[in-house]
PDB file of C-alpha atoms in Angstrom:
ATOM      1  CA  LEU G   4       0.000   0.000   0.000  1.00 62.00           C
ATOM      2  CA  ALA G   5       2.802   2.408   0.866  1.00 72.00           C
ATOM      3  CA  GLU G   6       4.561   1.662  -2.436  1.00 72.00           C
ATOM      4  CA  LYS G   7       1.341   2.280  -4.375  1.00 71.00           C
ATOM      5  CA  LYS G   8       0.895   5.667  -2.699  1.00 71.00           C
ATOM      6  CA  ARG G   9       4.500   6.544  -3.430  1.00 68.00           C
ATOM      7  CA  GLN G  10       4.046   5.708  -7.123  1.00 75.00           C
ATOM      8  CA  GLU G  11       0.834   7.737  -7.258  1.00 72.00           C
ATOM      9  CA  ALA G  12       2.606  10.700  -5.642  1.00 71.00           C
ATOM     10  CA  ILE G  13       5.432  10.439  -8.176  1.00 74.00           C
ATOM     11  CA  ALA G  14       2.949  10.251 -11.053  1.00 77.00           C
ATOM     12  CA  GLU G  15       1.076  13.289  -9.752  1.00 75.00           C
ATOM     13  CA  ALA G  16       4.322  15.251  -9.366  1.00 71.00           C
ATOM     14  CA  ASN G  17       5.397  14.344 -12.901  1.00 73.00           C
ATOM     15  CA  ALA G  18       2.019  15.451 -14.257  1.00 74.00           C
ATOM     16  CA  ILE G  19       2.367  18.817 -12.491  1.00 70.00           C
ATOM     17  CA  ILE G  20       5.881  19.281 -13.884  1.00 69.00           C
ATOM     18  CA  ALA G  21       4.734  18.379 -17.399  1.00 68.00           C
ATOM     19  CA  LYS G  22       1.820  20.812 -17.154  1.00 66.00           C
ATOM     20  CA  SER G  23       4.123  23.550 -15.904  1.00 63.00           C
ATOM     21  CA  ARG G  24       6.566  22.967 -18.756  1.00 62.00           C
ATOM     22  CA  GLU G  25       3.761  23.041 -21.318  1.00 58.00           C
ATOM     23  CA  ALA G  26       2.455  26.301 -19.859  1.00 57.00           C
ATOM     24  CA  ALA G  27       5.955  27.801 -20.047  1.00 54.00           C
ATOM     25  CA  ARG G  28       6.320  26.616 -23.641  1.00 56.00           C
ATOM     26  CA  LEU G  29       2.992  28.142 -24.655  1.00 55.00           C
ATOM     27  CA  GLU G  30       3.888  31.399 -22.899  1.00 61.00           C
ATOM     28  CA  GLN G  31       7.205  31.545 -24.758  1.00 60.00           C
ATOM     29  CA  GLU G  32       5.485  30.761 -28.047  1.00 70.00           C
ATOM     30  CA  GLN G  33       2.969  33.540 -27.507  1.00 68.00           C
ATOM     31  CA  LEU G  34       5.792  35.965 -26.733  1.00 70.00           C
ATOM     32  CA  ILE G  35       7.513  35.044 -30.000  1.00 78.00           C
ATOM     33  CA  VAL G  36       4.245  35.583 -31.895  1.00 82.00           C
ATOM     34  CA  GLU G  37       3.866  39.048 -30.360  1.00 85.00           C
ATOM     35  CA  LEU G  38       7.487  39.927 -31.167  1.00 80.00           C
ATOM     36  CA  LYS G  39       7.071  38.740 -34.754  1.00 85.00           C
ATOM     37  CA  ARG G  40       4.003  40.936 -35.155  1.00 86.00           C
ATOM     38  CA  GLU G  41       5.991  43.892 -33.851  1.00 88.00           C
ATOM     39  CA  PHE G  42       8.813  43.038 -36.244  1.00 85.00           C
ATOM     40  CA  GLY G  43       6.380  42.890 -39.155  1.00 87.00           C
ATOM     41  CA  ARG G  44       5.116  46.348 -38.306  1.00 87.00           C
ATOM     42  CA  MET G  45       8.527  47.929 -37.769  1.00 85.00           C
ATOM     43  CA  ALA G  46      10.147  46.360 -40.818  1.00 84.00           C
ATOM     44  CA  SER G  47       7.225  47.481 -42.978  1.00 82.00           C
ATOM     45  CA  GLU G  48       7.463  51.039 -41.687  1.00 82.00           C
ATOM     46  CA  ARG G  49      11.243  51.295 -42.100  1.00 76.00           C
ATOM     47  CA  GLY G  50      11.868  49.075 -45.099  1.00 69.00           C
ATOM     48  CA  GLY G  51      10.267  51.085 -47.881  1.00 63.00           C
ATOM     49  CA  ALA G  52       6.874  49.361 -48.115  1.00 64.00           C
ATOM     50  CA  PHE G  53       5.148  52.754 -47.826  1.00 64.00           C
ATOM     51  CA  ALA G  54       6.830  54.199 -50.906  1.00 63.00           C
ATOM     52  CA  PRO G  55       5.709  52.622 -54.186  1.00 61.00           C
ATOM     53  CA  LYS G  56       8.136  53.147 -57.075  1.00 60.00           C
ATOM     54  CA  ARG G  57       6.397  52.836 -60.446  1.00 57.00           C
ATOM     55  CA  ARG G  58       3.644  50.968 -58.513  1.00 60.00           C
ATOM     56  CA  TRP G  59       6.150  48.603 -56.838  1.00 59.00           C
ATOM     57  CA  ARG G  60       6.958  48.670 -53.130  1.00 64.00           C
ATOM     58  CA  ASP G  61      10.396  47.981 -51.631  1.00 67.00           C
ATOM     59  CA  ASN G  62      10.953  45.298 -49.014  1.00 74.00           C
ATOM     60  CA  VAL G  63       7.460  44.127 -48.154  1.00 85.00           C
ATOM     61  CA  ILE G  64       6.987  41.340 -45.608  1.00 89.00           C
ATOM     62  CA  ALA G  65       6.798  37.862 -47.171  1.00 91.00           C
ATOM     63  CA  THR G  66       6.018  34.797 -45.054  1.00 92.00           C
ATOM     64  CA  GLY G  67       4.980  31.196 -45.545  1.00 92.00           C
ATOM     65  CA  GLY G  68       1.396  32.411 -45.318  1.00 92.00           C
ATOM     66  CA  GLY G  69       0.391  30.034 -42.528  1.00 90.00           C
ATOM     67  CA  PRO G  70      -0.900  30.568 -38.990  1.00 89.00           C
ATOM     68  CA  GLY G  71       1.021  31.354 -35.803  1.00 88.00           C
ATOM     69  CA  ILE G  72       4.340  33.127 -36.260  1.00 88.00           C
ATOM     70  CA  MET G  73       3.835  33.570 -39.996  1.00 91.00           C
ATOM     71  CA  GLU G  74       0.417  35.129 -39.463  1.00 92.00           C
ATOM     72  CA  ALA G  75       1.908  37.451 -36.852  1.00 91.00           C
ATOM     73  CA  ALA G  76       4.344  38.954 -39.357  1.00 91.00           C
ATOM     74  CA  ASN G  77       1.609  39.506 -41.949  1.00 94.00           C
ATOM     75  CA  ARG G  78      -0.560  41.024 -39.244  1.00 92.00           C
ATOM     76  CA  GLY G  79       2.250  43.382 -38.265  1.00 91.00           C
ATOM     77  CA  ALA G  80       2.405  44.644 -41.832  1.00 91.00           C
ATOM     78  CA  ARG G  81      -1.361  45.135 -41.732  1.00 92.00           C
ATOM     79  CA  ASP G  82      -0.931  47.125 -38.501  1.00 92.00           C
ATOM     80  CA  ALA G  83       1.444  49.407 -40.398  1.00 89.00           C
ATOM     81  CA  GLY G  84      -1.106  49.838 -43.168  1.00 87.00           C
ATOM     82  CA  VAL G  85       0.890  48.205 -45.950  1.00 87.00           C
ATOM     83  CA  PRO G  86       0.378  44.985 -47.943  1.00 88.00           C
ATOM     84  CA  SER G  87       2.300  41.763 -47.359  1.00 91.00           C
ATOM     85  CA  VAL G  88       2.889  38.503 -49.198  1.00 93.00           C
ATOM     86  CA  GLY G  89       2.248  34.860 -48.292  1.00 94.00           C
ATOM     87  CA  LEU G  90       3.970  31.995 -50.095  1.00 94.00           C
ATOM     88  CA  GLY G  91       1.981  28.965 -49.024  1.00 92.00           C
ATOM     89  CA  ILE G  92       2.512  25.246 -49.552  1.00 90.00           C
ATOM     90  CA  GLU G  93      -0.100  22.593 -50.289  1.00 88.00           C
ATOM     91  CA  LEU G  94       0.005  20.129 -47.400  1.00 84.00           C
ATOM     92  CA  PRO G  95      -2.690  17.842 -45.987  1.00 82.00           C
ATOM     93  CA  HIS G  96      -2.524  19.339 -42.495  1.00 75.00           C
ATOM     94  CA  GLU G  97      -2.089  23.021 -43.394  1.00 67.00           C
ATOM     95  CA  GLN G  98      -4.943  25.425 -42.662  1.00 69.00           C
ATOM     96  CA  GLY G  99      -4.458  27.549 -45.764  1.00 82.00           C
ATOM     97  CA  MET G 100      -3.468  31.189 -46.144  1.00 90.00           C
ATOM     98  CA  ASN G 101      -3.941  33.372 -43.081  1.00 93.00           C
ATOM     99  CA  GLU G 102      -6.380  36.274 -43.238  1.00 93.00           C
ATOM    100  CA  PHE G 103      -3.705  38.988 -43.087  1.00 94.00           C
ATOM    101  CA  VAL G 104      -2.017  38.045 -46.386  1.00 94.00           C
ATOM    102  CA  ASP G 105      -2.747  40.563 -49.165  1.00 92.00           C
ATOM    103  CA  LEU G 106      -1.028  38.700 -52.003  1.00 91.00           C
ATOM    104  CA  GLY G 107      -1.024  34.939 -51.548  1.00 93.00           C
ATOM    105  CA  ILE G 108       0.466  32.247 -53.773  1.00 92.00           C
ATOM    106  CA  ASN G 109       0.195  28.529 -53.044  1.00 93.00           C
ATOM    107  CA  PHE G 110       2.895  26.123 -54.209  1.00 93.00           C
ATOM    108  CA  ARG G 111       2.703  22.393 -54.715  1.00 91.00           C
ATOM    109  CA  TYR G 112       6.458  21.815 -54.454  1.00 92.00           C
ATOM    110  CA  PHE G 113       8.858  23.013 -51.777  1.00 91.00           C
ATOM    111  CA  PHE G 114      11.693  23.696 -54.237  1.00 92.00           C
ATOM    112  CA  ALA G 115       9.573  26.158 -56.220  1.00 93.00           C
ATOM    113  CA  ARG G 116       8.482  27.928 -53.044  1.00 93.00           C
ATOM    114  CA  LYS G 117      12.067  28.198 -51.749  1.00 92.00           C
ATOM    115  CA  THR G 118      13.162  29.592 -55.116  1.00 92.00           C
ATOM    116  CA  MET G 119      10.612  32.380 -54.822  1.00 91.00           C
ATOM    117  CA  PHE G 120      11.718  33.166 -51.281  1.00 90.00           C
ATOM    118  CA  VAL G 121      15.415  33.509 -52.129  1.00 90.00           C
ATOM    119  CA  LYS G 122      14.946  35.091 -55.563  1.00 86.00           C
ATOM    120  CA  TYR G 123      13.327  38.229 -54.195  1.00 84.00           C
ATOM    121  CA  ALA G 124      14.605  38.292 -50.603  1.00 87.00           C
ATOM    122  CA  GLN G 125      16.460  41.324 -49.294  1.00 86.00           C
ATOM    123  CA  GLY G 126      16.876  39.673 -45.922  1.00 89.00           C
ATOM    124  CA  TYR G 127      15.760  36.669 -43.861  1.00 91.00           C
ATOM    125  CA  VAL G 128      14.475  36.747 -40.304  1.00 92.00           C
ATOM    126  CA  VAL G 129      14.252  33.125 -39.189  1.00 93.00           C
ATOM    127  CA  MET G 130      12.058  32.305 -36.214  1.00 90.00           C
ATOM    128  CA  PRO G 131      12.136  29.047 -34.211  1.00 90.00           C
ATOM    129  CA  GLY G 132      10.790  26.258 -36.400  1.00 89.00           C
ATOM    130  CA  GLY G 133      11.138  22.669 -37.521  1.00 91.00           C
ATOM    131  CA  PHE G 134      12.621  20.786 -40.471  1.00 93.00           C
ATOM    132  CA  GLY G 135      11.043  23.120 -43.035  1.00 90.00           C
ATOM    133  CA  THR G 136      12.598  26.138 -41.344  1.00 92.00           C
ATOM    134  CA  MET G 137      15.998  24.409 -41.275  1.00 95.00           C
ATOM    135  CA  ASP G 138      15.652  23.513 -44.941  1.00 94.00           C
ATOM    136  CA  GLU G 139      14.954  27.116 -45.927  1.00 93.00           C
ATOM    137  CA  LEU G 140      17.732  28.464 -43.691  1.00 95.00           C
ATOM    138  CA  PHE G 141      20.462  26.159 -44.991  1.00 95.00           C
ATOM    139  CA  GLU G 142      19.292  26.562 -48.579  1.00 94.00           C
ATOM    140  CA  ALA G 143      19.796  30.316 -48.248  1.00 93.00           C
ATOM    141  CA  LEU G 144      23.180  29.890 -46.550  1.00 94.00           C
ATOM    142  CA  THR G 145      24.360  27.504 -49.263  1.00 94.00           C
ATOM    143  CA  LEU G 146      23.270  29.795 -52.102  1.00 93.00           C
ATOM    144  CA  VAL G 147      24.955  32.816 -50.507  1.00 90.00           C
ATOM    145  CA  GLN G 148      28.110  30.835 -49.677  1.00 91.00           C
ATOM    146  CA  THR G 149      28.421  29.569 -53.270  1.00 92.00           C
ATOM    147  CA  GLN G 150      27.544  33.006 -54.687  1.00 90.00           C
ATOM    148  CA  LYS G 151      24.533  31.667 -56.559  1.00 91.00           C
ATOM    149  CA  ILE G 152      22.533  34.584 -55.160  1.00 88.00           C
ATOM    150  CA  THR G 153      23.414  38.040 -53.892  1.00 86.00           C
ATOM    151  CA  SER G 154      24.299  38.021 -50.209  1.00 87.00           C
ATOM    152  CA  PHE G 155      21.613  39.276 -47.844  1.00 89.00           C
ATOM    153  CA  PRO G 156      21.355  39.539 -44.039  1.00 90.00           C
ATOM    154  CA  ILE G 157      20.125  36.453 -42.180  1.00 93.00           C
ATOM    155  CA  VAL G 158      18.821  37.032 -38.657  1.00 94.00           C
ATOM    156  CA  LEU G 159      18.091  34.147 -36.296  1.00 95.00           C
ATOM    157  CA  PHE G 160      15.518  35.318 -33.777  1.00 92.00           C
ATOM    158  CA  GLY G 161      15.807  33.588 -30.399  1.00 91.00           C
ATOM    159  CA  THR G 162      19.229  33.146 -28.820  1.00 92.00           C
ATOM    160  CA  GLU G 163      18.134  30.256 -26.609  1.00 90.00           C
ATOM    161  CA  TYR G 164      16.631  28.370 -29.537  1.00 93.00           C
ATOM    162  CA  TRP G 165      19.391  28.955 -32.096  1.00 95.00           C
ATOM    163  CA  GLY G 166      22.434  29.268 -29.849  1.00 95.00           C
ATOM    164  CA  GLY G 167      23.112  25.526 -29.627  1.00 96.00           C
ATOM    165  CA  LEU G 168      22.953  25.121 -33.397  1.00 96.00           C
ATOM    166  CA  VAL G 169      25.346  27.999 -34.045  1.00 96.00           C
ATOM    167  CA  ASP G 170      27.739  26.684 -31.378  1.00 96.00           C
ATOM    168  CA  TRP G 171      27.691  23.292 -33.112  1.00 96.00           C
ATOM    169  CA  LEU G 172      28.384  24.897 -36.482  1.00 96.00           C
ATOM    170  CA  ARG G 173      31.403  26.715 -35.049  1.00 95.00           C
ATOM    171  CA  ASN G 174      32.738  23.911 -32.855  1.00 96.00           C
ATOM    172  CA  THR G 175      32.170  21.057 -35.283  1.00 97.00           C
ATOM    173  CA  MET G 176      31.790  22.172 -38.898  1.00 96.00           C
ATOM    174  CA  VAL G 177      34.249  25.080 -38.754  1.00 96.00           C
ATOM    175  CA  ALA G 178      36.692  23.108 -36.593  1.00 96.00           C
ATOM    176  CA  ASP G 179      36.536  20.214 -39.063  1.00 96.00           C
ATOM    177  CA  GLY G 180      37.116  22.512 -42.026  1.00 94.00           C
ATOM    178  CA  LYS G 181      33.732  21.869 -43.644  1.00 94.00           C
ATOM    179  CA  VAL G 182      32.788  25.555 -43.626  1.00 93.00           C
ATOM    180  CA  SER G 183      34.688  28.721 -42.797  1.00 94.00           C
ATOM    181  CA  ALA G 184      34.238  31.041 -39.840  1.00 94.00           C
ATOM    182  CA  GLU G 185      33.169  33.720 -42.327  1.00 92.00           C
ATOM    183  CA  ASP G 186      30.284  31.512 -43.421  1.00 92.00           C
ATOM    184  CA  ILE G 187      28.957  31.396 -39.870  1.00 94.00           C
ATOM    185  CA  ASP G 188      29.422  35.141 -39.534  1.00 92.00           C
ATOM    186  CA  MET G 189      26.570  35.513 -42.035  1.00 91.00           C
ATOM    187  CA  LEU G 190      24.241  34.659 -39.156  1.00 95.00           C
ATOM    188  CA  HIS G 191      23.060  37.340 -36.728  1.00 94.00           C
ATOM    189  CA  ILE G 192      21.404  36.065 -33.529  1.00 95.00           C
ATOM    190  CA  THR G 193      19.190  38.274 -31.396  1.00 93.00           C
ATOM    191  CA  ASP G 194      16.189  38.415 -29.075  1.00 91.00           C
ATOM    192  CA  ASP G 195      15.513  42.061 -29.830  1.00 90.00           C
ATOM    193  CA  VAL G 196      13.124  43.308 -32.524  1.00 89.00           C
ATOM    194  CA  ASP G 197      14.904  46.655 -32.888  1.00 89.00           C
ATOM    195  CA  GLU G 198      18.223  44.897 -33.412  1.00 91.00           C
ATOM    196  CA  ALA G 199      16.749  42.588 -36.046  1.00 89.00           C
ATOM    197  CA  VAL G 200      15.335  45.537 -37.972  1.00 88.00           C
ATOM    198  CA  ALA G 201      18.621  47.455 -37.553  1.00 88.00           C
ATOM    199  CA  VAL G 202      20.652  44.548 -39.018  1.00 88.00           C
ATOM    200  CA  LEU G 203      18.445  44.485 -42.091  1.00 85.00           C
ATOM    201  CA  ALA G 204      18.442  48.257 -42.465  1.00 80.00           C
ATOM    202  CA  LEU G 205      22.237  48.509 -42.070  1.00 77.00           C
ATOM    203  CA  GLU G 206      23.074  45.910 -44.676  1.00 65.00           C
ATOM    204  CA  LEU G 207      20.466  47.163 -47.131  1.00 62.00           C
ATOM    205  CA  SER G 208      21.789  50.711 -46.789  1.00 59.00           C
ATOM    206  CA  GLU G 209      25.250  49.458 -47.773  1.00 59.00           C
ATOM    207  CA  GLU G 210      24.029  48.034 -51.102  1.00 55.00           C
TER     208      GLU G 210
END
């Protein structure tokens, strides 16, 4: 009987810990969404989206068009009063284009979608994500490294999330001679929206 109670107490404690961790994760995710919305607004205001040139606008926000973090960036552009773009992908579990996208294009194939992202990008701000995010990030790094596209700033938003990856790149890939230290220097890591916008603005002003 005593052992049973002990096991029940352990199970209850583990459930409380798991619930606490999930709450912390959701809180962090919501914070990132709010920061991405603020970034979308600030980048739209400072990037040239307000000033059409021969009916074209400079440096509008373009996202994957989905919900969550992507929606937040499109919504930030809407807050600023300027249009934004969504490049969606046809997947069984996707919910479709979010309501804040002004110009939306859906792709069947990932390679075509990635081509559109890098072809017109003036800068990448990469938020915490999964395999698809990694695919897009390393595709951009490879194309810049091999000079297949013009170099543009790449900002990794979230030092806690990205720090381990960047440390591994430096301590393993650079140390083993697979990439150079200069390749890793293409990455800017921050938790600050103003800094992310400043990195983009600085490098674009030097073009």
